[in-house]
Amino acid sequence: MSSLQYPWKETPAPGATVEVAPGIHWLSMPLPFQLDHINLWIAQDEDGWTLIDTGIGNEQTRALWDKLLERFKTVKRVILTHYHPDHAGNADWLCRRFGVELWTTQGEYLTAHAVRQRAAGYTSEAVLAVFRRNGLAEERVQAMTSNRNRYAELVPEFPHSYRRIIEGDVLRAGNNTWRAIVGHGHAPEHMSLYSKELNTVIAGDMLLSTISTNVSVWSIDPEGDPLRLFLESIARYRELPADVLVLPSHGKPFHGAHERVAQLEQHHKDRLAELMQSLKTPKSAGELLPVLFRRPLDAHQTFFAMGEAIAHLHYLYYAGQAQRAAGADGIMRYATR
């Protein structure tokens, strides 16, 4: 039986906030996905407020910000946990509105610009080429083929300068300090913030309360091992107090970080064990989607599911638990040793 505790039963209504710790306000913004909202945070700062994450850059979200900013009028800075559009979409709009700096890690800042500009391997064509090599059926590839830059649509602008944060940096906001904890696997240099005074951690997407974080192999690093990086990163939450208040980007705030880490570790252990059972004969990531995801997947969901399937197979391969080889058709298949 889980001992996770959820102090707040309801998510704040759009345009409203809930104070979850002294000077820390929780708000929610809608998303046009199956995951239909994101949690954002406003922290008391010297003579004003710090905004942590910003929602997607569309008219609906900006209208809600307009309503909120009637109460939180003096913004001193904007902080991003990572570059994904539900976090970064209004960063430039808010920074320009208040004439303030964006604070984030270098990996997240540069990746946002690269994805917006489709630089290097950040193109849909490159991603789909990786999926083809890993056995995704051509009809499903075609369903995901598009000339749209969805990231740039959701992040219509992004700041041209920033204040860099690195692992261990300490930020002061009002009477509290926040230590930066940089994690990997979900994003290049995802930043969480821990306040000892408040016994609170703003966890971003690294430690979610009820769902598992997406951990995927992408075209910019097609031979990467992001699942190993993610598991190593979330293990660090055991260094925080067992009763720390966790403020996740999705789901409700909770106590029980150590148990949640254990649950996520077990979740991935179970998925890896299921894959091992299926790899008695060689299979590709595309063939293994029904093993990891026992529900119909639309094109949007398939995009993330393929990245996750490849990540789990890479984990087994680099751990020496599976072998792999490309067939005459060019498709990479994995099997147990």
mmCIF file of C-alpha atoms in Angstrom:
data_model
loop_
_atom_site.group_PDB
_atom_site.id
_atom_site.type_symbol
_atom_site.label_atom_id
_atom_site.label_comp_id
_atom_site.label_asym_id
_atom_site.label_seq_id
_atom_site.Cartn_x
_atom_site.Cartn_y
_atom_site.Cartn_z
ATOM 1 C CA MET A 1 0.000 0.000 0.000
ATOM 2 C CA SER A 2 1.396 3.403 -0.976
ATOM 3 C CA SER A 3 2.183 5.891 1.755
ATOM 4 C CA LEU A 4 2.353 8.873 -0.624
ATOM 5 C CA GLN A 5 0.412 11.790 0.794
ATOM 6 C CA TYR A 6 -1.387 14.408 -1.306
ATOM 7 C CA PRO A 7 -2.181 17.467 0.857
ATOM 8 C CA TRP A 8 -4.349 19.131 -1.822
ATOM 9 C CA LYS A 9 -7.212 17.211 -3.358
ATOM 10 C CA GLU A 10 -8.008 19.643 -6.159
ATOM 11 C CA THR A 11 -5.879 21.274 -8.816
ATOM 12 C CA PRO A 12 -6.303 25.072 -8.913
ATOM 13 C CA ALA A 13 -8.831 26.253 -11.461
ATOM 14 C CA PRO A 14 -7.363 28.109 -14.450
ATOM 15 C CA GLY A 15 -6.559 31.661 -13.354
ATOM 16 C CA ALA A 16 -6.517 30.751 -9.654
ATOM 17 C CA THR A 17 -3.649 29.832 -7.311
ATOM 18 C CA VAL A 18 -3.103 27.863 -4.113
ATOM 19 C CA GLU A 19 -0.304 28.665 -1.658
ATOM 20 C CA VAL A 20 1.484 25.339 -1.037
ATOM 21 C CA ALA A 21 4.354 26.663 1.100
ATOM 22 C CA PRO A 22 5.075 30.122 2.507
ATOM 23 C CA GLY A 23 5.377 32.400 -0.530
ATOM 24 C CA ILE A 24 5.021 29.538 -3.065
ATOM 25 C CA HIS A 25 1.888 29.580 -5.212
ATOM 26 C CA TRP A 26 0.626 26.719 -7.394
ATOM 27 C CA LEU A 27 -1.233 27.437 -10.634
ATOM 28 C CA SER A 28 -2.409 25.290 -13.516
ATOM 29 C CA MET A 29 -2.469 25.989 -17.237
ATOM 30 C CA PRO A 30 -4.376 23.941 -19.863
ATOM 31 C CA LEU A 31 -2.631 21.827 -22.512
ATOM 32 C CA PRO A 32 -4.085 20.603 -25.832
ATOM 33 C CA PHE A 33 -2.897 17.025 -25.272
ATOM 34 C CA GLN A 34 -4.103 13.911 -23.483
ATOM 35 C CA LEU A 35 -2.033 15.242 -20.575
ATOM 36 C CA ASP A 36 -4.327 18.236 -20.322
ATOM 37 C CA HIS A 37 -2.651 20.616 -17.872
ATOM 38 C CA ILE A 38 0.677 21.645 -16.415
ATOM 39 C CA ASN A 39 1.529 22.901 -12.943
ATOM 40 C CA LEU A 40 3.462 26.173 -12.756
ATOM 41 C CA TRP A 41 4.845 27.983 -9.716
ATOM 42 C CA ILE A 42 5.154 31.574 -8.495
ATOM 43 C CA ALA A 43 7.657 32.237 -5.699
ATOM 44 C CA GLN A 44 7.950 35.299 -3.474
ATOM 45 C CA ASP A 45 11.089 37.251 -4.330
ATOM 46 C CA GLU A 46 12.610 40.551 -3.219
ATOM 47 C CA ASP A 47 9.914 43.177 -3.836
ATOM 48 C CA GLY A 48 8.171 40.942 -6.368
ATOM 49 C CA TRP A 49 7.836 37.452 -7.775
ATOM 50 C CA THR A 50 9.772 34.739 -9.591
ATOM 51 C CA LEU A 51 7.879 32.680 -12.194
ATOM 52 C CA ILE A 52 8.922 29.038 -12.558
ATOM 53 C CA ASP A 53 7.867 27.574 -15.933
ATOM 54 C CA THR A 54 5.416 29.313 -18.209
ATOM 55 C CA GLY A 55 2.956 27.080 -20.140
ATOM 56 C CA ILE A 56 2.569 26.852 -23.915
ATOM 57 C CA GLY A 57 2.622 30.053 -25.941
ATOM 58 C CA ASN A 58 -0.973 30.381 -27.097
ATOM 59 C CA GLU A 59 -3.708 32.969 -26.622
ATOM 60 C CA GLN A 60 -5.607 30.940 -24.034
ATOM 61 C CA THR A 61 -2.603 30.569 -21.740
ATOM 62 C CA ARG A 62 -1.559 34.207 -22.169
ATOM 63 C CA ALA A 63 -5.069 35.366 -21.278
ATOM 64 C CA LEU A 64 -4.844 33.370 -18.060
ATOM 65 C CA TRP A 65 -1.444 34.913 -17.338
ATOM 66 C CA ASP A 66 -2.981 38.350 -17.862
ATOM 67 C CA LYS A 67 -5.546 37.551 -15.184
ATOM 68 C CA LEU A 68 -2.934 36.209 -12.761
ATOM 69 C CA LEU A 69 -0.570 39.109 -13.292
ATOM 70 C CA GLU A 70 -3.195 41.494 -11.977
ATOM 71 C CA ARG A 71 -2.287 39.957 -8.592
ATOM 72 C CA PHE A 72 1.399 39.176 -9.159
ATOM 73 C CA LYS A 73 2.261 42.495 -10.765
ATOM 74 C CA THR A 74 6.000 42.769 -10.221
ATOM 75 C CA VAL A 75 7.904 39.914 -11.846
ATOM 76 C CA LYS A 76 11.650 39.878 -11.111
ATOM 77 C CA ARG A 77 12.720 36.899 -13.270
ATOM 78 C CA VAL A 78 11.545 33.802 -15.125
ATOM 79 C CA ILE A 79 13.060 30.363 -14.418
ATOM 80 C CA LEU A 80 12.694 27.301 -16.661
ATOM 81 C CA THR A 81 13.126 23.737 -15.461
ATOM 82 C CA HIS A 82 13.609 22.590 -19.065
ATOM 83 C CA TYR A 83 12.958 23.416 -22.705
ATOM 84 C CA HIS A 84 9.787 21.420 -23.454
ATOM 85 C CA PRO A 85 7.013 23.618 -24.872
ATOM 86 C CA ASP A 86 4.585 23.303 -21.964
ATOM 87 C CA HIS A 87 7.333 24.819 -19.792
ATOM 88 C CA ALA A 88 9.015 27.265 -22.178
ATOM 89 C CA GLY A 89 6.206 28.542 -24.396
ATOM 90 C CA ASN A 90 5.763 31.943 -22.735
ATOM 91 C CA ALA A 91 9.301 32.524 -21.479
ATOM 92 C CA ASP A 92 10.150 35.220 -24.012
ATOM 93 C CA TRP A 93 6.717 36.853 -23.799
ATOM 94 C CA LEU A 94 6.976 37.155 -20.008
ATOM 95 C CA CYS A 95 10.634 38.237 -19.991
ATOM 96 C CA ARG A 96 9.948 41.000 -22.517
ATOM 97 C CA ARG A 97 6.795 42.078 -20.729
ATOM 98 C CA PHE A 98 8.669 42.716 -17.480
ATOM 99 C CA GLY A 99 12.131 43.440 -18.832
ATOM 100 C CA VAL A 100 13.648 40.553 -16.853
ATOM 101 C CA GLU A 101 16.125 37.735 -17.421
ATOM 102 C CA LEU A 102 15.478 34.106 -18.180
ATOM 103 C CA TRP A 103 17.311 31.732 -15.808
ATOM 104 C CA THR A 104 17.929 28.134 -16.871
ATOM 105 C CA THR A 105 20.657 25.613 -17.660
ATOM 106 C CA GLN A 106 22.751 25.877 -20.797
ATOM 107 C CA GLY A 107 21.570 22.549 -22.190
ATOM 108 C CA GLU A 108 17.922 23.590 -21.996
ATOM 109 C CA TYR A 109 18.505 27.090 -23.359
ATOM 110 C CA LEU A 110 20.482 25.962 -26.405
ATOM 111 C CA THR A 111 18.180 23.018 -27.103
ATOM 112 C CA ALA A 112 15.136 25.296 -27.205
ATOM 113 C CA HIS A 113 16.794 27.394 -29.898
ATOM 114 C CA ALA A 114 17.982 24.334 -31.836
ATOM 115 C CA VAL A 115 14.535 22.742 -31.879
ATOM 116 C CA ARG A 116 12.832 26.016 -32.863
ATOM 117 C CA GLN A 117 15.287 26.415 -35.762
ATOM 118 C CA ARG A 118 15.378 22.716 -36.681
ATOM 119 C CA ALA A 119 19.155 22.790 -36.312
ATOM 120 C CA ALA A 120 21.402 19.712 -36.308
ATOM 121 C CA GLY A 121 19.303 16.563 -35.858
ATOM 122 C CA TYR A 122 16.239 18.355 -34.493
ATOM 123 C CA THR A 123 13.983 17.651 -37.462
ATOM 124 C CA SER A 124 10.984 15.394 -37.862
ATOM 125 C CA GLU A 125 12.759 13.707 -40.788
ATOM 126 C CA ALA A 126 15.706 12.769 -38.566
ATOM 127 C CA VAL A 127 13.429 11.423 -35.849
ATOM 128 C CA LEU A 128 11.422 9.339 -38.306
ATOM 129 C CA ALA A 129 14.634 7.951 -39.806
ATOM 130 C CA VAL A 130 15.563 6.661 -36.342
ATOM 131 C CA PHE A 131 12.089 5.156 -35.964
ATOM 132 C CA ARG A 132 12.359 3.425 -39.356
ATOM 133 C CA ARG A 133 15.717 1.907 -38.388
ATOM 134 C CA ASN A 134 14.050 0.624 -35.248
ATOM 135 C CA GLY A 135 11.199 -1.110 -37.012
ATOM 136 C CA LEU A 136 8.255 1.260 -36.927
ATOM 137 C CA ALA A 137 5.811 0.229 -39.664
ATOM 138 C CA GLU A 138 5.839 2.563 -42.652
ATOM 139 C CA GLU A 139 2.129 3.387 -42.392
ATOM 140 C CA ARG A 140 2.714 4.627 -38.846
ATOM 141 C CA VAL A 141 5.742 6.627 -39.982
ATOM 142 C CA GLN A 142 3.614 8.249 -42.677
ATOM 143 C CA ALA A 143 0.963 9.140 -40.087
ATOM 144 C CA MET A 144 3.599 11.167 -38.232
ATOM 145 C CA THR A 145 5.082 12.837 -41.308
ATOM 146 C CA SER A 146 4.510 16.590 -41.332
ATOM 147 C CA ASN A 147 6.232 19.773 -42.423
ATOM 148 C CA ARG A 148 4.953 21.613 -39.352
ATOM 149 C CA ASN A 149 7.363 22.730 -36.658
ATOM 150 C CA ARG A 150 5.062 22.010 -33.754
ATOM 151 C CA TYR A 151 7.627 23.175 -31.211
ATOM 152 C CA ALA A 152 7.900 26.618 -32.826
ATOM 153 C CA GLU A 153 4.104 26.860 -32.879
ATOM 154 C CA LEU A 154 3.963 26.263 -29.116
ATOM 155 C CA VAL A 155 7.103 28.310 -28.361
ATOM 156 C CA PRO A 156 6.604 31.203 -30.809
ATOM 157 C CA GLU A 157 9.565 33.194 -29.465
ATOM 158 C CA PHE A 158 12.488 32.436 -27.156
ATOM 159 C CA PRO A 159 14.931 34.815 -25.416
ATOM 160 C CA HIS A 160 18.221 35.627 -27.130
ATOM 161 C CA SER A 161 20.126 35.715 -23.836
ATOM 162 C CA TYR A 162 19.824 34.043 -20.451
ATOM 163 C CA ARG A 163 21.345 33.644 -16.972
ATOM 164 C CA ARG A 164 23.052 30.277 -16.756
ATOM 165 C CA ILE A 165 22.408 27.909 -13.835
ATOM 166 C CA ILE A 166 24.632 24.888 -13.209
ATOM 167 C CA GLU A 167 24.464 21.934 -10.809
ATOM 168 C CA GLY A 168 24.678 23.038 -7.175
ATOM 169 C CA ASP A 169 24.078 26.744 -7.789
ATOM 170 C CA VAL A 170 22.116 28.405 -4.994
ATOM 171 C CA LEU A 171 19.458 30.949 -5.923
ATOM 172 C CA ARG A 172 17.920 33.305 -3.379
ATOM 173 C CA ALA A 173 14.235 34.169 -3.643
ATOM 174 C CA GLY A 174 12.927 36.318 -0.828
ATOM 175 C CA ASN A 175 13.876 34.760 2.492
ATOM 176 C CA ASN A 176 14.599 31.338 0.993
ATOM 177 C CA THR A 177 17.421 29.712 -0.936
ATOM 178 C CA TRP A 178 16.977 27.165 -3.709
ATOM 179 C CA ARG A 179 19.685 24.695 -4.745
ATOM 180 C CA ALA A 180 19.770 23.580 -8.369
ATOM 181 C CA ILE A 181 19.651 19.807 -8.965
ATOM 182 C CA VAL A 182 20.391 18.968 -12.588
ATOM 183 C CA GLY A 183 19.030 15.675 -13.916
ATOM 184 C CA HIS A 184 19.187 13.862 -17.229
ATOM 185 C CA GLY A 185 17.224 11.398 -19.328
ATOM 186 C CA HIS A 186 14.030 13.400 -19.834
ATOM 187 C CA ALA A 187 15.771 16.527 -21.118
ATOM 188 C CA PRO A 188 19.426 17.493 -21.601
ATOM 189 C CA GLU A 189 19.960 19.397 -18.325
ATOM 190 C CA HIS A 190 16.628 19.401 -16.515
ATOM 191 C CA MET A 191 16.747 21.581 -13.424
ATOM 192 C CA SER A 192 14.892 20.980 -10.172
ATOM 193 C CA LEU A 193 15.093 23.436 -7.262
ATOM 194 C CA TYR A 194 15.278 22.424 -3.584
ATOM 195 C CA SER A 195 14.692 24.771 -0.647
ATOM 196 C CA LYS A 196 15.956 23.480 2.690
ATOM 197 C CA GLU A 197 14.161 26.273 4.557
ATOM 198 C CA LEU A 198 10.806 25.302 3.053
ATOM 199 C CA ASN A 199 11.585 21.557 2.801
ATOM 200 C CA THR A 200 10.201 21.793 -0.728
ATOM 201 C CA VAL A 201 11.487 20.707 -4.134
ATOM 202 C CA ILE A 202 10.167 22.036 -7.432
ATOM 203 C CA ALA A 203 10.700 18.795 -9.352
ATOM 204 C CA GLY A 204 9.588 19.705 -12.871
ATOM 205 C CA ASP A 205 9.085 16.511 -14.878
ATOM 206 C CA MET A 206 11.755 14.458 -13.114
ATOM 207 C CA LEU A 207 9.574 13.159 -10.272
ATOM 208 C CA LEU A 208 5.895 13.029 -11.172
ATOM 209 C CA SER A 209 3.309 11.909 -8.669
ATOM 210 C CA THR A 210 1.173 9.403 -10.583
ATOM 211 C CA ILE A 211 2.594 8.917 -14.083
ATOM 212 C CA SER A 212 6.041 7.994 -15.353
ATOM 213 C CA THR A 213 8.226 10.591 -17.034
ATOM 214 C CA ASN A 214 8.864 10.158 -20.741
ATOM 215 C CA VAL A 215 12.428 8.899 -21.278
ATOM 216 C CA SER A 216 13.260 8.615 -24.957
ATOM 217 C CA VAL A 217 16.062 8.185 -27.457
ATOM 218 C CA TRP A 218 15.965 11.000 -30.014
ATOM 219 C CA SER A 219 17.698 11.668 -33.305
ATOM 220 C CA ILE A 220 20.229 14.107 -31.866
ATOM 221 C CA ASP A 221 21.693 11.247 -29.779
ATOM 222 C CA PRO A 222 20.502 8.070 -31.523
ATOM 223 C CA GLU A 223 22.852 5.763 -29.604
ATOM 224 C CA GLY A 224 22.205 7.287 -26.182
ATOM 225 C CA ASP A 225 21.242 5.541 -22.935
ATOM 226 C CA PRO A 226 18.750 8.007 -21.423
ATOM 227 C CA LEU A 227 17.027 5.467 -19.166
ATOM 228 C CA ARG A 228 20.254 4.846 -17.263
ATOM 229 C CA LEU A 229 20.731 8.605 -16.922
ATOM 230 C CA PHE A 230 17.150 9.054 -15.721
ATOM 231 C CA LEU A 231 17.359 6.307 -13.097
ATOM 232 C CA GLU A 232 20.639 7.686 -11.798
ATOM 233 C CA SER A 233 19.102 11.161 -11.646
ATOM 234 C CA ILE A 234 15.936 10.280 -9.735
ATOM 235 C CA ALA A 235 17.964 8.243 -7.212
ATOM 236 C CA ARG A 236 19.378 11.564 -6.017
ATOM 237 C CA TYR A 237 15.993 12.492 -4.563
ATOM 238 C CA ARG A 238 16.796 10.032 -1.782
ATOM 239 C CA GLU A 239 19.354 12.605 -0.621
ATOM 240 C CA LEU A 240 16.462 14.942 0.260
ATOM 241 C CA PRO A 241 14.416 14.552 3.460
ATOM 242 C CA ALA A 242 11.868 11.746 3.309
ATOM 243 C CA ASP A 243 9.057 14.214 4.077
ATOM 244 C CA VAL A 244 10.068 16.823 1.480
ATOM 245 C CA LEU A 245 7.127 18.425 -0.304
ATOM 246 C CA VAL A 246 7.434 17.582 -4.006
ATOM 247 C CA LEU A 247 5.962 20.044 -6.497
ATOM 248 C CA PRO A 248 5.704 18.175 -9.830
ATOM 249 C CA SER A 249 4.798 19.637 -13.209
ATOM 250 C CA HIS A 250 1.970 17.110 -13.671
ATOM 251 C CA GLY A 251 -0.247 15.575 -11.009
ATOM 252 C CA LYS A 252 -0.667 16.913 -7.497
ATOM 253 C CA PRO A 253 1.973 17.974 -4.955
ATOM 254 C CA PHE A 254 2.908 15.145 -2.619
ATOM 255 C CA HIS A 255 5.017 13.900 0.270
ATOM 256 C CA GLY A 256 6.898 10.638 -0.170
ATOM 257 C CA ALA A 257 9.747 11.302 -2.585
ATOM 258 C CA HIS A 258 11.740 8.246 -1.511
ATOM 259 C CA GLU A 259 8.808 5.910 -2.072
ATOM 260 C CA ARG A 260 7.980 7.525 -5.399
ATOM 261 C CA VAL A 261 11.549 6.968 -6.584
ATOM 262 C CA ALA A 262 11.222 3.305 -5.592
ATOM 263 C CA GLN A 263 7.920 3.025 -7.472
ATOM 264 C CA LEU A 264 9.441 4.469 -10.649
ATOM 265 C CA GLU A 265 12.474 2.205 -10.376
ATOM 266 C CA GLN A 266 10.172 -0.797 -10.031
ATOM 267 C CA HIS A 267 8.059 0.390 -12.962
ATOM 268 C CA HIS A 268 11.065 0.414 -15.277
ATOM 269 C CA LYS A 269 12.394 -2.840 -13.824
ATOM 270 C CA ASP A 270 9.054 -4.492 -14.663
ATOM 271 C CA ARG A 271 9.069 -3.079 -18.218
ATOM 272 C CA LEU A 272 12.626 -4.325 -18.756
ATOM 273 C CA ALA A 273 11.687 -7.785 -17.488
ATOM 274 C CA GLU A 274 8.751 -7.910 -19.904
ATOM 275 C CA LEU A 275 11.052 -6.976 -22.751
ATOM 276 C CA MET A 276 13.512 -9.699 -21.783
ATOM 277 C CA GLN A 277 10.734 -12.267 -21.989
ATOM 278 C CA SER A 278 9.848 -11.012 -25.465
ATOM 279 C CA LEU A 279 13.441 -11.029 -26.727
ATOM 280 C CA LYS A 280 13.872 -14.785 -26.851
ATOM 281 C CA THR A 281 13.550 -14.221 -30.576
ATOM 282 C CA PRO A 282 14.943 -11.051 -32.193
ATOM 283 C CA LYS A 283 12.547 -8.111 -32.268
ATOM 284 C CA SER A 284 12.677 -4.423 -33.091
ATOM 285 C CA ALA A 285 11.395 -1.550 -30.991
ATOM 286 C CA GLY A 286 8.453 -1.171 -33.362
ATOM 287 C CA GLU A 287 7.455 -4.794 -32.836
ATOM 288 C CA LEU A 288 7.691 -4.352 -29.067
ATOM 289 C CA LEU A 289 5.335 -1.389 -28.729
ATOM 290 C CA PRO A 290 2.405 -3.669 -27.707
ATOM 291 C CA VAL A 291 4.564 -5.139 -24.928
ATOM 292 C CA LEU A 292 5.281 -1.760 -23.344
ATOM 293 C CA PHE A 293 1.999 -0.025 -24.224
ATOM 294 C CA ARG A 294 -1.138 -2.140 -23.948
ATOM 295 C CA ARG A 295 -3.497 0.393 -25.488
ATOM 296 C CA PRO A 296 -4.105 1.833 -28.934
ATOM 297 C CA LEU A 297 -1.632 4.598 -29.769
ATOM 298 C CA ASP A 298 -2.405 7.560 -31.986
ATOM 299 C CA ALA A 299 0.369 9.278 -33.972
ATOM 300 C CA HIS A 300 1.220 11.702 -31.144
ATOM 301 C CA GLN A 301 1.432 8.885 -28.601
ATOM 302 C CA THR A 302 3.410 6.657 -30.980
ATOM 303 C CA PHE A 303 6.038 9.387 -31.288
ATOM 304 C CA PHE A 304 6.823 9.209 -27.574
ATOM 305 C CA ALA A 305 6.218 5.459 -27.277
ATOM 306 C CA MET A 306 8.876 4.690 -29.903
ATOM 307 C CA GLY A 307 11.403 6.878 -28.143
ATOM 308 C CA GLU A 308 10.708 5.057 -24.884
ATOM 309 C CA ALA A 309 10.861 1.598 -26.453
ATOM 310 C CA ILE A 310 14.259 2.347 -27.983
ATOM 311 C CA ALA A 311 15.466 3.760 -24.646
ATOM 312 C CA HIS A 312 14.550 0.543 -22.811
ATOM 313 C CA LEU A 313 16.246 -1.602 -25.450
ATOM 314 C CA HIS A 314 19.389 0.529 -25.309
ATOM 315 C CA TYR A 315 19.437 0.130 -21.538
ATOM 316 C CA LEU A 316 19.401 -3.668 -21.887
ATOM 317 C CA TYR A 317 22.028 -3.570 -24.618
ATOM 318 C CA TYR A 318 24.491 -1.339 -22.748
ATOM 319 C CA ALA A 319 23.929 -3.341 -19.541
ATOM 320 C CA GLY A 320 24.995 -6.476 -21.430
ATOM 321 C CA GLN A 321 21.607 -8.147 -21.060
ATOM 322 C CA ALA A 322 20.702 -8.079 -24.757
ATOM 323 C CA GLN A 323 22.525 -8.172 -28.061
ATOM 324 C CA ARG A 324 21.546 -6.462 -31.274
ATOM 325 C CA ALA A 325 22.153 -6.582 -34.997
ATOM 326 C CA ALA A 326 20.806 -4.846 -38.084
ATOM 327 C CA GLY A 327 19.128 -7.165 -40.554
ATOM 328 C CA ALA A 328 19.361 -7.131 -44.354
ATOM 329 C CA ASP A 329 16.395 -4.721 -44.280
ATOM 330 C CA GLY A 330 18.438 -2.263 -42.175
ATOM 331 C CA ILE A 331 16.201 -2.674 -39.124
ATOM 332 C CA MET A 332 17.873 -3.041 -35.711
ATOM 333 C CA ARG A 333 16.630 -6.023 -33.720
ATOM 334 C CA TYR A 334 17.428 -7.073 -30.177
ATOM 335 C CA ALA A 335 17.549 -10.477 -28.504
ATOM 336 C CA THR A 336 18.591 -11.955 -25.184
ATOM 337 C CA ARG A 337 22.120 -13.341 -25.009
#
